[in-house]
CSV table of C-alpha atoms in Angstrom, one decimal:
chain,number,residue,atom,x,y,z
W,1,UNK,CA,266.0,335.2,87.5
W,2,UNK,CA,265.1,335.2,91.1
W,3,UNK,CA,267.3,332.5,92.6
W,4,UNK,CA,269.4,335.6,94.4
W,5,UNK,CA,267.0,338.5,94.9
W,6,UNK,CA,267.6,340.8,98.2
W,7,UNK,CA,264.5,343.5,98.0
W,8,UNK,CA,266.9,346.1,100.1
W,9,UNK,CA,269.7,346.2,97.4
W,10,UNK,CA,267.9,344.8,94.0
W,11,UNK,CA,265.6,347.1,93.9
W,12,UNK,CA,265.5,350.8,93.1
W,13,UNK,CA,262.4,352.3,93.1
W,14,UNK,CA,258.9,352.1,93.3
W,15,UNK,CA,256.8,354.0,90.7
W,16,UNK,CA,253.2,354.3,89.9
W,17,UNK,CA,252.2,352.9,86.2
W,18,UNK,CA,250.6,356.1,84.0
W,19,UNK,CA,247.3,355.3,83.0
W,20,UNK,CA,248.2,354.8,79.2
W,21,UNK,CA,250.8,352.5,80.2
W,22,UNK,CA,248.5,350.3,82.4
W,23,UNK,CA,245.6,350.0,79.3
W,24,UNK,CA,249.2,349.0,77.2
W,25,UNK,CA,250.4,346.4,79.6
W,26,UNK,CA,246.0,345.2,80.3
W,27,UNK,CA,245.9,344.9,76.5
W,28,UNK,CA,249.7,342.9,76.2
W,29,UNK,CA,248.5,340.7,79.2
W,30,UNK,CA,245.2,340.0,77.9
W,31,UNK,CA,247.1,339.5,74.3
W,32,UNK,CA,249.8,337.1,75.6
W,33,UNK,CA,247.9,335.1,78.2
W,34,UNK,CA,244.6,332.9,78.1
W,35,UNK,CA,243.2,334.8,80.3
W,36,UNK,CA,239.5,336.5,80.3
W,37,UNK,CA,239.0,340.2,80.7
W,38,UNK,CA,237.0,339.8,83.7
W,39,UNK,CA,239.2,337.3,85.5
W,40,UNK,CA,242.1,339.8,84.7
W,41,UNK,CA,239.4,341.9,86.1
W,42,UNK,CA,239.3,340.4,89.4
W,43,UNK,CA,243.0,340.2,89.8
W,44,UNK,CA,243.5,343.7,89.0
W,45,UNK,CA,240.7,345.6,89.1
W,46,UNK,CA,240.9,349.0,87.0
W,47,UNK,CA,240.2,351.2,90.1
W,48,UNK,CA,243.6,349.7,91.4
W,49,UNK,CA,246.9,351.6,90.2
W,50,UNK,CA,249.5,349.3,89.2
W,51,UNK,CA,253.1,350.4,91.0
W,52,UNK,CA,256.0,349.5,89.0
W,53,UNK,CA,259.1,348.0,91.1
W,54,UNK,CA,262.2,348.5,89.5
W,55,UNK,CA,264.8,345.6,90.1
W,56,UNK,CA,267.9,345.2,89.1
W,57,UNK,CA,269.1,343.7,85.6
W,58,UNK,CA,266.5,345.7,84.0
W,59,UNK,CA,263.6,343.3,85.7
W,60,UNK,CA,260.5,345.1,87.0
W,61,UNK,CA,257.8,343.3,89.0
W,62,UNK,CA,254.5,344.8,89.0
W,63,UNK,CA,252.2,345.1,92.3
W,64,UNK,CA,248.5,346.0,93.0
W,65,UNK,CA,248.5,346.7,96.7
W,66,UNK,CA,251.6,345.5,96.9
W,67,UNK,CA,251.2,341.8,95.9
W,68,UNK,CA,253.4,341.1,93.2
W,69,UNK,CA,251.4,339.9,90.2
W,70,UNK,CA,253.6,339.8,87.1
W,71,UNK,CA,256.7,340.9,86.0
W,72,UNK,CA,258.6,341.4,83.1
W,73,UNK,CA,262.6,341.2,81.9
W,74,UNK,CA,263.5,344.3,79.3
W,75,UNK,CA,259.9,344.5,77.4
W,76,UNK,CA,259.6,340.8,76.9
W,77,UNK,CA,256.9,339.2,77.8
W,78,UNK,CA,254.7,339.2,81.0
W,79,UNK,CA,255.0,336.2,83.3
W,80,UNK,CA,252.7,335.5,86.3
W,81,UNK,CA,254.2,335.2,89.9
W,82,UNK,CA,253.9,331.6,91.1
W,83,UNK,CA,251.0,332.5,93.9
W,84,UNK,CA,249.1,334.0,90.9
W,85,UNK,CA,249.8,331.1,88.4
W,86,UNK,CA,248.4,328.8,91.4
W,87,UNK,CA,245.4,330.6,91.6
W,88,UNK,CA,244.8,330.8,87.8
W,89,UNK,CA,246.5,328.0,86.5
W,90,UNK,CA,244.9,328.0,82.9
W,91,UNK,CA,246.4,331.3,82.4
W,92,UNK,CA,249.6,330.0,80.7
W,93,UNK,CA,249.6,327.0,78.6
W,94,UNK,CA,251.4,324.1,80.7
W,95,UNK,CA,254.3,321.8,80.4
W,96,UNK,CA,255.0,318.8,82.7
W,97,UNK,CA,257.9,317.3,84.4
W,98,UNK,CA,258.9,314.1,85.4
W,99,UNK,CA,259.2,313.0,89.4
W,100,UNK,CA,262.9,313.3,89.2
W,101,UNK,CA,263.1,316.5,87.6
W,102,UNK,CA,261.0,318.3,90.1
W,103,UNK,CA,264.3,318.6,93.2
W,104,UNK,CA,266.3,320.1,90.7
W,105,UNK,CA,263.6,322.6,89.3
W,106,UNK,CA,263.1,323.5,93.0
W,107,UNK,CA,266.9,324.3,93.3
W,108,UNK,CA,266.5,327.0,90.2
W,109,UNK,CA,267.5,324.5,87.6
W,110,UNK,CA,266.6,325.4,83.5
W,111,UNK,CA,264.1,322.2,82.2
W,112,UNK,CA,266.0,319.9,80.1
W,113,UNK,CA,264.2,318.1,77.1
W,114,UNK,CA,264.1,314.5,78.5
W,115,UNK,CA,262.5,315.7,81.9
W,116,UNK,CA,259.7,316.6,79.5
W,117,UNK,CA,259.9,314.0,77.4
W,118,UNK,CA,260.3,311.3,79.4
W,119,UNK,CA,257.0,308.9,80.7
W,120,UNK,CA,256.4,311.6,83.9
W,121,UNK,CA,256.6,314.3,81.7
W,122,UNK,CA,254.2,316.0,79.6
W,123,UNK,CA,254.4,318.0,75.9
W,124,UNK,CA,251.6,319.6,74.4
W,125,UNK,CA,250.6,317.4,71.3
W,126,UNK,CA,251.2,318.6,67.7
W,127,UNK,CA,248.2,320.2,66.7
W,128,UNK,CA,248.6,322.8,70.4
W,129,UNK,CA,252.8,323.3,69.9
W,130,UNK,CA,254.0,326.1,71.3
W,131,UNK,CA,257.2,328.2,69.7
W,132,UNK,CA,260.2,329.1,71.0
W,133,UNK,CA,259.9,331.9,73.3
W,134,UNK,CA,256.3,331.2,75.1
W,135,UNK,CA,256.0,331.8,78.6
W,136,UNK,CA,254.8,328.6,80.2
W,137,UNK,CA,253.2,327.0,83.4
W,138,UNK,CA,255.5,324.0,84.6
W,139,UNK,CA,253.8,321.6,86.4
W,140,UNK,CA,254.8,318.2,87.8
W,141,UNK,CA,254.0,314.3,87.9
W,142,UNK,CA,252.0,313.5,90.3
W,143,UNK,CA,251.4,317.2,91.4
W,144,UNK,CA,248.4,319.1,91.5
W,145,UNK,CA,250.2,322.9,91.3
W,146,UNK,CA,252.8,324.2,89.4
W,147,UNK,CA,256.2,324.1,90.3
W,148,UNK,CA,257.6,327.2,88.1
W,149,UNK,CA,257.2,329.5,85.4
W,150,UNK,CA,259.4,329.5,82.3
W,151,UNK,CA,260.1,330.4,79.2
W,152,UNK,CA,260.4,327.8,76.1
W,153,UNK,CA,263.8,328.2,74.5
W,154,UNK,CA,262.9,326.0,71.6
W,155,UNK,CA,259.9,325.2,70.1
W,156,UNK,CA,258.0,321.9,71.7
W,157,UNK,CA,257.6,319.9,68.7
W,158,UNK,CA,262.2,320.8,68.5
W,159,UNK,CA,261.8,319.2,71.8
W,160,UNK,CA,260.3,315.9,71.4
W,161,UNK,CA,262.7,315.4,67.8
W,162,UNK,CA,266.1,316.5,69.4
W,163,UNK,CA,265.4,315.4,73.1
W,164,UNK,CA,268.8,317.6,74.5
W,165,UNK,CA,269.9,320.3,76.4
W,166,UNK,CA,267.8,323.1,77.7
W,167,UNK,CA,263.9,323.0,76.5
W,168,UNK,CA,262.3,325.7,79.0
W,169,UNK,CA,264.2,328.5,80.5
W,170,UNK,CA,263.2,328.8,84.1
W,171,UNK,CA,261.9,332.6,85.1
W,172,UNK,CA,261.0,332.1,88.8
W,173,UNK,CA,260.5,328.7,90.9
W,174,UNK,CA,259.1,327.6,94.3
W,175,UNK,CA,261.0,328.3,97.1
W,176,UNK,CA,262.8,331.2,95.2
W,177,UNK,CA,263.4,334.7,96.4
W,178,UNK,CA,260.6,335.9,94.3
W,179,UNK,CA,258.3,333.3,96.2
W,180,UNK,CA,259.5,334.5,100.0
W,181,UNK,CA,258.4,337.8,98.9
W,182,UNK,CA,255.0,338.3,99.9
W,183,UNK,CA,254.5,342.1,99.7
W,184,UNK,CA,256.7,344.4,97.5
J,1,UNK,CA,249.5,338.7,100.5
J,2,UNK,CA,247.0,337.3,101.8
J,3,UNK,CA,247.3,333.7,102.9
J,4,UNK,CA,245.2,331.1,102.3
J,5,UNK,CA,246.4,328.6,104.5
J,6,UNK,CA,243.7,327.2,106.4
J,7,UNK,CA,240.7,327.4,104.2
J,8,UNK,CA,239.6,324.7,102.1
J,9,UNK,CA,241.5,323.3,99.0
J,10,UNK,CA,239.0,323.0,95.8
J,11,UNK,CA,239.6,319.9,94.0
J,12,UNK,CA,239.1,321.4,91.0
J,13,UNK,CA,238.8,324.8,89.5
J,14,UNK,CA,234.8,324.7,88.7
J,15,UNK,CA,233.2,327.7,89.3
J,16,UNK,CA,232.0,327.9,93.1
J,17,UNK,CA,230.1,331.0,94.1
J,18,UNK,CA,231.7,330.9,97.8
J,19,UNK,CA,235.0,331.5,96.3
J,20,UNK,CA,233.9,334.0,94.2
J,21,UNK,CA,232.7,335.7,96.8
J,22,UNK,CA,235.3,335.4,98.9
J,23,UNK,CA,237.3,337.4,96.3
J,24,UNK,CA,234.5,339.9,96.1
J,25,UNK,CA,234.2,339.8,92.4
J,26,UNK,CA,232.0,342.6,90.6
J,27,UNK,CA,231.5,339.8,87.5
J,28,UNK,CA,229.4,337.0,87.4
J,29,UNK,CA,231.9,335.8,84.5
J,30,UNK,CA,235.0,335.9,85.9
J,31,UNK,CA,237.0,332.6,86.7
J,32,UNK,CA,237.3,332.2,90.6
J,33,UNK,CA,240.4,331.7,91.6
J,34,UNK,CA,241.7,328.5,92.9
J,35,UNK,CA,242.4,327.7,96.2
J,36,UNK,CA,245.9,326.5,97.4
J,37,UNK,CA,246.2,325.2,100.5
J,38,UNK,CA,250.2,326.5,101.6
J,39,UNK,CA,251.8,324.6,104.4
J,40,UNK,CA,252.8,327.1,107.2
J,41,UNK,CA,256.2,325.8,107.8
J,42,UNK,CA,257.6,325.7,104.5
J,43,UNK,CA,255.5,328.4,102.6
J,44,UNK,CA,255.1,325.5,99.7
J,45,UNK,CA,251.6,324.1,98.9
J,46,UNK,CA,251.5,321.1,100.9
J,47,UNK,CA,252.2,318.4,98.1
J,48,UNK,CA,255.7,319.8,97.7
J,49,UNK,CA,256.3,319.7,101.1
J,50,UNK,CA,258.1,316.4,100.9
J,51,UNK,CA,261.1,318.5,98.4
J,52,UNK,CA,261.5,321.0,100.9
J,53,UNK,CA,263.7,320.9,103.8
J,54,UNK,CA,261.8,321.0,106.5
J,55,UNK,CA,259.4,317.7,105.7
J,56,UNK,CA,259.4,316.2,109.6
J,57,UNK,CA,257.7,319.7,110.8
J,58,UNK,CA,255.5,320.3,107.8
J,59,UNK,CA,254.0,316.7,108.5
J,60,UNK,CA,253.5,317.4,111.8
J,61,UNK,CA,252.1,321.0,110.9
J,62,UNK,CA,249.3,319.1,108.7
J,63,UNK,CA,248.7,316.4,110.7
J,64,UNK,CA,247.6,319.0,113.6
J,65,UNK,CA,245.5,321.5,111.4
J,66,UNK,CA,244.3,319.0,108.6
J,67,UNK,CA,244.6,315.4,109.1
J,68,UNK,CA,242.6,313.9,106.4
J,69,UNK,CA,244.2,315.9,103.8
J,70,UNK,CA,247.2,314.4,106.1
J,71,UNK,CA,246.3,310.5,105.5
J,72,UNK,CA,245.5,311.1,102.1
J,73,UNK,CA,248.8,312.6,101.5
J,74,UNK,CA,251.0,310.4,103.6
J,75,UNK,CA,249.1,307.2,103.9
J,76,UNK,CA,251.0,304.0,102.2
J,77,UNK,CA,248.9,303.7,98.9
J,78,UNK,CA,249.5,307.8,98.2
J,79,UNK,CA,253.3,306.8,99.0
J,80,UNK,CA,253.4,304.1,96.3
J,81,UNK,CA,251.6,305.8,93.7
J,82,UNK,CA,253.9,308.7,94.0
J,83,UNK,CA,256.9,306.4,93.5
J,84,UNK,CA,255.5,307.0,90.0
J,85,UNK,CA,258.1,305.8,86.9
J,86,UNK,CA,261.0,306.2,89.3
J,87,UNK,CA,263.4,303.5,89.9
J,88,UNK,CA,264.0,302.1,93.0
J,89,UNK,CA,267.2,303.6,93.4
J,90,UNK,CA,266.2,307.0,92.2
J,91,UNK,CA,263.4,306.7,95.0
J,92,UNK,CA,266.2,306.0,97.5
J,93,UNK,CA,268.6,308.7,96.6
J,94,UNK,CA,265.8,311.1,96.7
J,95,UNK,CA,264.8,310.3,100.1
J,96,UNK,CA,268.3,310.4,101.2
J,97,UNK,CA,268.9,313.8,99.3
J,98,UNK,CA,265.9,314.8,101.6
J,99,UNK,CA,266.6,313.7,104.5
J,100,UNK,CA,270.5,315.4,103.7
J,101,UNK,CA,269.1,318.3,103.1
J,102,UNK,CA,266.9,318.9,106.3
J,103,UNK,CA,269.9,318.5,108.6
J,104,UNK,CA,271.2,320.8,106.9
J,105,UNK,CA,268.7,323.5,107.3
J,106,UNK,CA,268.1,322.5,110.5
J,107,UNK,CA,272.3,323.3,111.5
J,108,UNK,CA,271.6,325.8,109.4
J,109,UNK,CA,268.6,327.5,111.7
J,110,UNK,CA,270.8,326.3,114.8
J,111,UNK,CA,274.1,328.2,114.1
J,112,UNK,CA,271.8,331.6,113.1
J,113,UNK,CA,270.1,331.3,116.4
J,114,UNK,CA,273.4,330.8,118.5
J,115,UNK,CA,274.8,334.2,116.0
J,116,UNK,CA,271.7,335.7,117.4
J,117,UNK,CA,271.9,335.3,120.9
J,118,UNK,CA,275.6,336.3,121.0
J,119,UNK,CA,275.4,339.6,118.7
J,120,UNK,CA,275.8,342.5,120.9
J,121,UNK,CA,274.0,345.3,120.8
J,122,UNK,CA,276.3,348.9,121.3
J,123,UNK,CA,274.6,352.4,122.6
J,124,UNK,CA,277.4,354.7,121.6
J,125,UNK,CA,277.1,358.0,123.7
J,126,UNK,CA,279.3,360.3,121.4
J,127,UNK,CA,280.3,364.4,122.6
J,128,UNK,CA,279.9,366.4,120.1
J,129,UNK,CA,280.2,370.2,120.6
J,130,UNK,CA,280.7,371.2,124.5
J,131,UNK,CA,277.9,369.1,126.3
J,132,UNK,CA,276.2,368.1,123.2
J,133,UNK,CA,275.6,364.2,122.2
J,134,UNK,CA,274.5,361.8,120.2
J,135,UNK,CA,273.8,358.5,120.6
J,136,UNK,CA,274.6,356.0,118.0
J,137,UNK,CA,273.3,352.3,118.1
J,138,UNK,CA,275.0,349.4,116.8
J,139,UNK,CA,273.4,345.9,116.0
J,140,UNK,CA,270.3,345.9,116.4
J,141,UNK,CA,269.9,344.1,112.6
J,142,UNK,CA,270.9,341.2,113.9
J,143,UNK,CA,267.3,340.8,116.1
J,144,UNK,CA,265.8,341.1,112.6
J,145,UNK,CA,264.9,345.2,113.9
J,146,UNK,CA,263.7,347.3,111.2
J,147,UNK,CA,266.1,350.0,111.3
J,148,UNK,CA,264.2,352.5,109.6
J,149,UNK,CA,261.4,352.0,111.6
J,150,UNK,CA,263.3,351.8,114.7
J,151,UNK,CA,264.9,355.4,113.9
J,152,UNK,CA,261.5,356.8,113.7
J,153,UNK,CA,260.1,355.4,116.8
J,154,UNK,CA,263.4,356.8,118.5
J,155,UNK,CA,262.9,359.8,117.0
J,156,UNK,CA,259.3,360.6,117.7
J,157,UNK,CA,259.8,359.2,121.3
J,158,UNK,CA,262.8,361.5,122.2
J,159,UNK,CA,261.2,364.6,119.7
J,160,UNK,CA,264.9,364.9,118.2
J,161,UNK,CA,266.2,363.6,114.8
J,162,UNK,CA,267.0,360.0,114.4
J,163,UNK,CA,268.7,358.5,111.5
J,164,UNK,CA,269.8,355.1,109.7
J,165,UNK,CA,273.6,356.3,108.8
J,166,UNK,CA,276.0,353.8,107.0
J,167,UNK,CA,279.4,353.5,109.5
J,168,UNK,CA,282.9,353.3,107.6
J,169,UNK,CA,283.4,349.5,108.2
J,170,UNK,CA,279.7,349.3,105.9
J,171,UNK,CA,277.4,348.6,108.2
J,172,UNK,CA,274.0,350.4,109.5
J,173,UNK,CA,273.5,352.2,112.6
J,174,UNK,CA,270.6,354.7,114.0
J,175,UNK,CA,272.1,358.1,115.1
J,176,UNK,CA,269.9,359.8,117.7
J,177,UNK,CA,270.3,363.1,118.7
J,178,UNK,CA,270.7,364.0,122.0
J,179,UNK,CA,272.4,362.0,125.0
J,180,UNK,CA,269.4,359.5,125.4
J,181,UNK,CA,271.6,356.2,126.2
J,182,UNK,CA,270.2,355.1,129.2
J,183,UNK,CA,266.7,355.4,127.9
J,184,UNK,CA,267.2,353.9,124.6
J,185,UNK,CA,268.4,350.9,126.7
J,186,UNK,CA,265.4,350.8,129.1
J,187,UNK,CA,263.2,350.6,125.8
J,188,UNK,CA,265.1,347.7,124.5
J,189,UNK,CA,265.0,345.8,127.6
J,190,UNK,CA,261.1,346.3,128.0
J,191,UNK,CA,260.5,345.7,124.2
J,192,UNK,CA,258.8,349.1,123.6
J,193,UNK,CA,257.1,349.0,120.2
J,194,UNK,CA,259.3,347.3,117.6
J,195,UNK,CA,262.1,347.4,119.8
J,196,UNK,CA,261.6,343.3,120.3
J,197,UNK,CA,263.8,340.4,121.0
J,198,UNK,CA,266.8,341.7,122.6
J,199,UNK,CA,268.1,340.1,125.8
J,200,UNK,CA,269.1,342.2,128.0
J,201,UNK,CA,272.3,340.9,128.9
J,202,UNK,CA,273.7,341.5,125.0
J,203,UNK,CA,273.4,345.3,125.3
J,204,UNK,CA,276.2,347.7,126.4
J,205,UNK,CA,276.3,351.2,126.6
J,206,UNK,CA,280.0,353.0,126.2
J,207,UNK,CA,281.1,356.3,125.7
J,208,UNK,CA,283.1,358.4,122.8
J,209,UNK,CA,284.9,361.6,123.8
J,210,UNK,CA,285.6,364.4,121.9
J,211,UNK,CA,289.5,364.7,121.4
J,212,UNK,CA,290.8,367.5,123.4
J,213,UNK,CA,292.4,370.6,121.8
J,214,UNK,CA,291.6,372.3,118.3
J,215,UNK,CA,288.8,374.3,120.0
């Protein structure tokens, strides 16, 4: 999503968020993460307007003093920046990758089902599976942080039965053009 | 953003009032947020250093500002362990992917240097009406210059308009009013506010008349 992403021609406009919009998007966030009001608190404190940055491809990252915190493709769901998911890393349930998935992950690839799979990699277990279309933490073997953000394309337990092609859709990654971005 | 580069890494995300009040959190309840240490070369947090393409000056980077996190990172036993379920051979393509990969950047950061030093930069003294002027300038993107910042320090330097304008072959220029070419350069070469990084070899001034006739 962010792989190409030039702020002077991608984006076009900055807006602040109407009050009733914000409590919408604080009650959505609150609903789709595992999050606690008061953390979500601390991130973005109430007092602190939101500013909507329209991108292009119908993306829009939202800021609080211009640190991008989430954003958000059409009105799908919310996913976390990377610098926020590293902060708060319990705030979206968590997939893991093997060691040699992690180079191509860092190039922007989509996570196939046997990097997750696989020994490295890690699957939630049955009783905690997670459907198809779940924004997700991915993390690495061996790694303390996560690596990227993403969004399941099939369900897990799908995953572990058919083992093939694309399990989690990747939103934004380290090193991406999202990532270089420190202030919006 | 702020960056959190040379504080502390937590181990692990218990709750630790320092942090929290770092953060300058109004609940007592609220998760404090975890600390990631992010190397300053490579903008990654430091265990993903080794994917990036810059590992030779991020190790350096840590082994001057942190060097136990250093030896604990880099030392033998952490090297092995990483190794992981890999294969052998996986292991060595990897490293040679790497190691690929960082000459790469590094011709890569060579050649945009070399582009830099020989852009030019072109003060444009254009006539308009009778002895009117303006003065366009041409490059100074390439020395990674705001342009829109530089137009408004020309402009509330020289009390005239100043504008970012888009030229026919697509690229940007500020248009000052007024015939200011000589002092426009004079700024540039001393580096007056923004104004930073040009040599002052790589700047030319030339001059557009007005075609006679018409009027």
């Amino acid at each position: 999503m962010f792989k190409k992403f030039t702020p002077g021609s991608d984006i076009s406009g900055h807006t602040p968020v109407k009050s009733s919009v914000q409590r919408s998007i604080r009650n959505s966030i609150l609903s789709q993460w595992k999050i606690e009001p008061e953390t979500l608190e601390a991130i973005w404190p109430k007092k602190e307007g939101l500013v909507l940055v329209k991108c292009r491809d119908h993306i829009s990252v939202y800021t609080v003093k211009q640190e991008p915190l989430f954003f958000q493709h059409f009105d799908e769901s919310f996913f976390p920046t990377l610098r926020l998911l590293h902060k708060y890393p319990h705030i979206l349930p968590a997939v893991k990758i093997d060691r040699g998935a992690i180079r191509f992950v860092l190039s922007g690839a989509q996570i196939m089902c046997p990097g997750l799979t696989s020994k490295g990699g890690e699957l939630p277990p049955t009783e905690a599976a997670l459907q198809a279309g779940t924004p997700v933490g991915i993390f690495a073997e061996g790694k303390e942080h996560a690596v990227a953000v993403g969004i399941t394309k099939m369900g897990t337990e799908d995953m572990k039965a058919t083992n093939k092609g694309v399990g989690v859709e990747t939103t934004t990654y380290l090193g991406d053009d999202l990532w270089a971005l420190k202030a919006l | 953003m702020g960056r959190k580069q040379n504080r502390a890494r937590s181990p692990s995300p218990a709750p630790e009032p320092e942090a929290a009040a770092v953060e300058g959190e109004p609940s007592v309840q609220a998760r404090p947020p975890m600390e990631v240490l992010y190397c300053a070369v490579c903008t990654f947090p430091i265990e993903y250093c080794e994917f990036g393409s810059s590992i030779t000056r991020c190790k350096e980077w840590l082994k001057e500002s942190n060097s136990a996190l250093f030896d604990e990172l880099y030392s033998d036993e952490a090297l092995q362990a990483k190794i992981g379920t890999l294969s052998l051979e996986a292991q060595a393509k990897l490293e040679q992917d790497t190691a690929k990969k960082e000459a790469k950047a590094e011709a890569k950061a060579d050649a945009a240097l070399k582009k830099k030093l020989a852009s030019q930069i072109t003060i444009k003294r254009i006539e308009r009406t009778k002895r009117k002027h303006v003065t366009a300038i041409h490059g100074l993107e390439a020395f990674n210059i705001d342009l829109k910042k530089a137009a408004k320090q020309l402009a509330s330097k020289f009390a005239t308009g100043a504008s970012v304008t888009k030229t026919p072959t697509g690229a940007e220029e500020i248009v000052v009013q007024g015939d200011v070419a000589e002092e426009v350069r004079e700024m540039l070469e001393e580096g007056v506010g923004i104004l930073k990084g040009v040599p002052a070899d790589n700047i030319e001034i030339t001059e557009e008349k007005r075609k006679k006739g018409g009027d």
